[in-house]
Amino acid sequence: MLMRLRTRVDARRRGVVLIAVLLIVVVLSLAAFQYSEWITAEYRATDGYTRSVQTRALADSGVHYTAALIGNADAMTNTLNGNPFDNAQAFQTVVVLDNGSSRPAVFSILSLRAPDDPNTATQAYRFGLADEAGKINVNALMQLDNGKGDAG
């Protein structure tokens, strides 16, 4: 009699253990999935930050490259051929870093074309610099006539 009672109790416990193991496996699977999603999000955030820092560094290198070309009379004559305003050879897709990847680090110096430029219809921008010295400063003009509006 005692043997039969134990067998029935053990049989009930074996079923409970199976359900407990199943629940533990499900919880661990969900935890692993959540961890995987978290790591993927962290990777994307890190990749985005790295790309933004590289973009900023490329923009800064473009500014320094242009300043070095304009500041050196020899480079202005030889590299730019005396034309810093529309010179695709010097300002289009300048390679900064080529490490053998499919996407080398490059920059380009762009300026908008004037509306009366005949090449505006084909391409709205050009590779080169813009001369800001010829523009009228409206704020300075208003200060010259003390805000009356009759300067000129």
PDB file of C-alpha atoms in Angstrom, residues 70-146:
ATOM      1  CA  ILE A  70      43.858  79.550 -51.225  1.00  0.00           C
ATOM      2  CA  GLY A  71      46.510  80.590 -48.710  1.00  0.00           C
ATOM      3  CA  ASN A  72      49.411  79.315 -50.815  1.00  0.00           C
ATOM      4  CA  ALA A  73      50.170  81.315 -53.972  1.00  0.00           C
ATOM      5  CA  ASP A  74      52.003  78.370 -55.538  1.00  0.00           C
ATOM      6  CA  ALA A  75      49.006  76.063 -55.006  1.00  0.00           C
ATOM      7  CA  MET A  76      46.682  78.755 -56.321  1.00  0.00           C
ATOM      8  CA  THR A  77      48.693  78.917 -59.543  1.00  0.00           C
ATOM      9  CA  ASN A  78      49.559  75.234 -60.045  1.00  0.00           C
ATOM     10  CA  THR A  79      46.764  73.205 -58.416  1.00  0.00           C
ATOM     11  CA  LEU A  80      43.849  75.547 -59.052  1.00  0.00           C
ATOM     12  CA  ASN A  81      45.208  77.032 -62.313  1.00  0.00           C
ATOM     13  CA  GLY A  82      44.218  80.452 -60.978  1.00  0.00           C
ATOM     14  CA  ASN A  83      40.520  79.499 -60.857  1.00  0.00           C
ATOM     15  CA  PRO A  84      39.134  78.686 -57.407  1.00  0.00           C
ATOM     16  CA  PHE A  85      35.548  79.464 -58.467  1.00  0.00           C
ATOM     17  CA  ASP A  86      34.727  76.655 -60.942  1.00  0.00           C
ATOM     18  CA  ASN A  87      37.343  73.912 -60.756  1.00  0.00           C
ATOM     19  CA  ALA A  88      35.967  70.373 -60.609  1.00  0.00           C
ATOM     20  CA  GLN A  89      39.443  68.795 -60.792  1.00  0.00           C
ATOM     21  CA  ALA A  90      40.467  70.391 -57.496  1.00  0.00           C
ATOM     22  CA  PHE A  91      37.174  70.369 -55.572  1.00  0.00           C
ATOM     23  CA  GLN A  92      35.135  67.345 -56.717  1.00  0.00           C
ATOM     24  CA  THR A  93      35.386  64.071 -54.751  1.00  0.00           C
ATOM     25  CA  VAL A  94      38.673  64.754 -52.978  1.00  0.00           C
ATOM     26  CA  VAL A  95      39.757  61.486 -51.312  1.00  0.00           C
ATOM     27  CA  VAL A  96      40.738  61.890 -47.666  1.00  0.00           C
ATOM     28  CA  LEU A  97      40.974  58.222 -46.663  1.00  0.00           C
ATOM     29  CA  ASP A  98      40.924  55.160 -48.910  1.00  0.00           C
ATOM     30  CA  ASN A  99      41.323  52.078 -46.758  1.00  0.00           C
ATOM     31  CA  GLY A 100      40.270  49.634 -49.456  1.00  0.00           C
ATOM     32  CA  SER A 101      36.615  49.594 -48.440  1.00  0.00           C
ATOM     33  CA  SER A 102      33.742  50.077 -50.853  1.00  0.00           C
ATOM     34  CA  ARG A 103      33.123  53.566 -49.410  1.00  0.00           C
ATOM     35  CA  PRO A 104      36.283  55.719 -49.267  1.00  0.00           C
ATOM     36  CA  ALA A 105      36.132  58.948 -47.265  1.00  0.00           C
ATOM     37  CA  VAL A 106      35.708  61.869 -49.685  1.00  0.00           C
ATOM     38  CA  PHE A 107      34.459  65.458 -49.711  1.00  0.00           C
ATOM     39  CA  SER A 108      33.475  67.980 -52.371  1.00  0.00           C
ATOM     40  CA  ILE A 109      33.326  71.779 -52.265  1.00  0.00           C
ATOM     41  CA  LEU A 110      30.066  73.020 -53.832  1.00  0.00           C
ATOM     42  CA  SER A 111      28.696  76.454 -54.665  1.00  0.00           C
ATOM     43  CA  LEU A 112      25.350  77.389 -56.164  1.00  0.00           C
ATOM     44  CA  ARG A 113      25.396  78.868 -59.635  1.00  0.00           C
ATOM     45  CA  ALA A 114      23.974  82.329 -60.241  1.00  0.00           C
ATOM     46  CA  PRO A 115      20.488  82.364 -61.790  1.00  0.00           C
ATOM     47  CA  ASP A 116      21.804  84.126 -64.905  1.00  0.00           C
ATOM     48  CA  ASP A 117      24.614  81.570 -65.430  1.00  0.00           C
ATOM     49  CA  PRO A 118      24.011  79.695 -68.723  1.00  0.00           C
ATOM     50  CA  ASN A 119      25.041  76.390 -67.085  1.00  0.00           C
ATOM     51  CA  THR A 120      22.311  76.646 -64.418  1.00  0.00           C
ATOM     52  CA  ALA A 121      19.852  74.713 -66.596  1.00  0.00           C
ATOM     53  CA  THR A 122      22.103  71.642 -66.722  1.00  0.00           C
ATOM     54  CA  GLN A 123      23.613  71.756 -63.235  1.00  0.00           C
ATOM     55  CA  ALA A 124      22.481  74.043 -60.408  1.00  0.00           C
ATOM     56  CA  TYR A 125      25.808  73.856 -58.569  1.00  0.00           C
ATOM     57  CA  ARG A 126      29.493  74.003 -59.396  1.00  0.00           C
ATOM     58  CA  PHE A 127      32.595  72.624 -57.731  1.00  0.00           C
ATOM     59  CA  GLY A 128      34.456  75.619 -56.345  1.00  0.00           C
ATOM     60  CA  LEU A 129      34.193  78.678 -54.159  1.00  0.00           C
ATOM     61  CA  ALA A 130      31.833  81.653 -54.118  1.00  0.00           C
ATOM     62  CA  ASP A 131      33.005  85.255 -53.830  1.00  0.00           C
ATOM     63  CA  GLU A 132      30.975  86.932 -51.098  1.00  0.00           C
ATOM     64  CA  ALA A 133      32.763  90.293 -51.429  1.00  0.00           C
ATOM     65  CA  GLY A 134      30.477  91.563 -54.193  1.00  0.00           C
ATOM     66  CA  LYS A 135      27.254  91.135 -52.232  1.00  0.00           C
ATOM     67  CA  ILE A 136      25.464  94.062 -50.629  1.00  0.00           C
ATOM     68  CA  ASN A 137      25.071  93.894 -46.865  1.00  0.00           C
ATOM     69  CA  VAL A 138      21.517  95.142 -46.328  1.00  0.00           C
ATOM     70  CA  ASN A 139      21.995  95.499 -42.564  1.00  0.00           C
ATOM     71  CA  ALA A 140      25.025  97.752 -43.004  1.00  0.00           C
ATOM     72  CA  LEU A 141      23.136  99.764 -45.628  1.00  0.00           C
ATOM     73  CA  MET A 142      20.263 100.383 -43.186  1.00  0.00           C
ATOM     74  CA  GLN A 143      22.726 101.575 -40.549  1.00  0.00           C
ATOM     75  CA  LEU A 144      24.315 104.027 -42.993  1.00  0.00           C
ATOM     76  CA  ASP A 145      21.078 105.951 -43.546  1.00  0.00           C
ATOM     77  CA  ASN A 146      19.953 105.648 -39.890  1.00  0.00           C
TER      78      ASN A 146
END
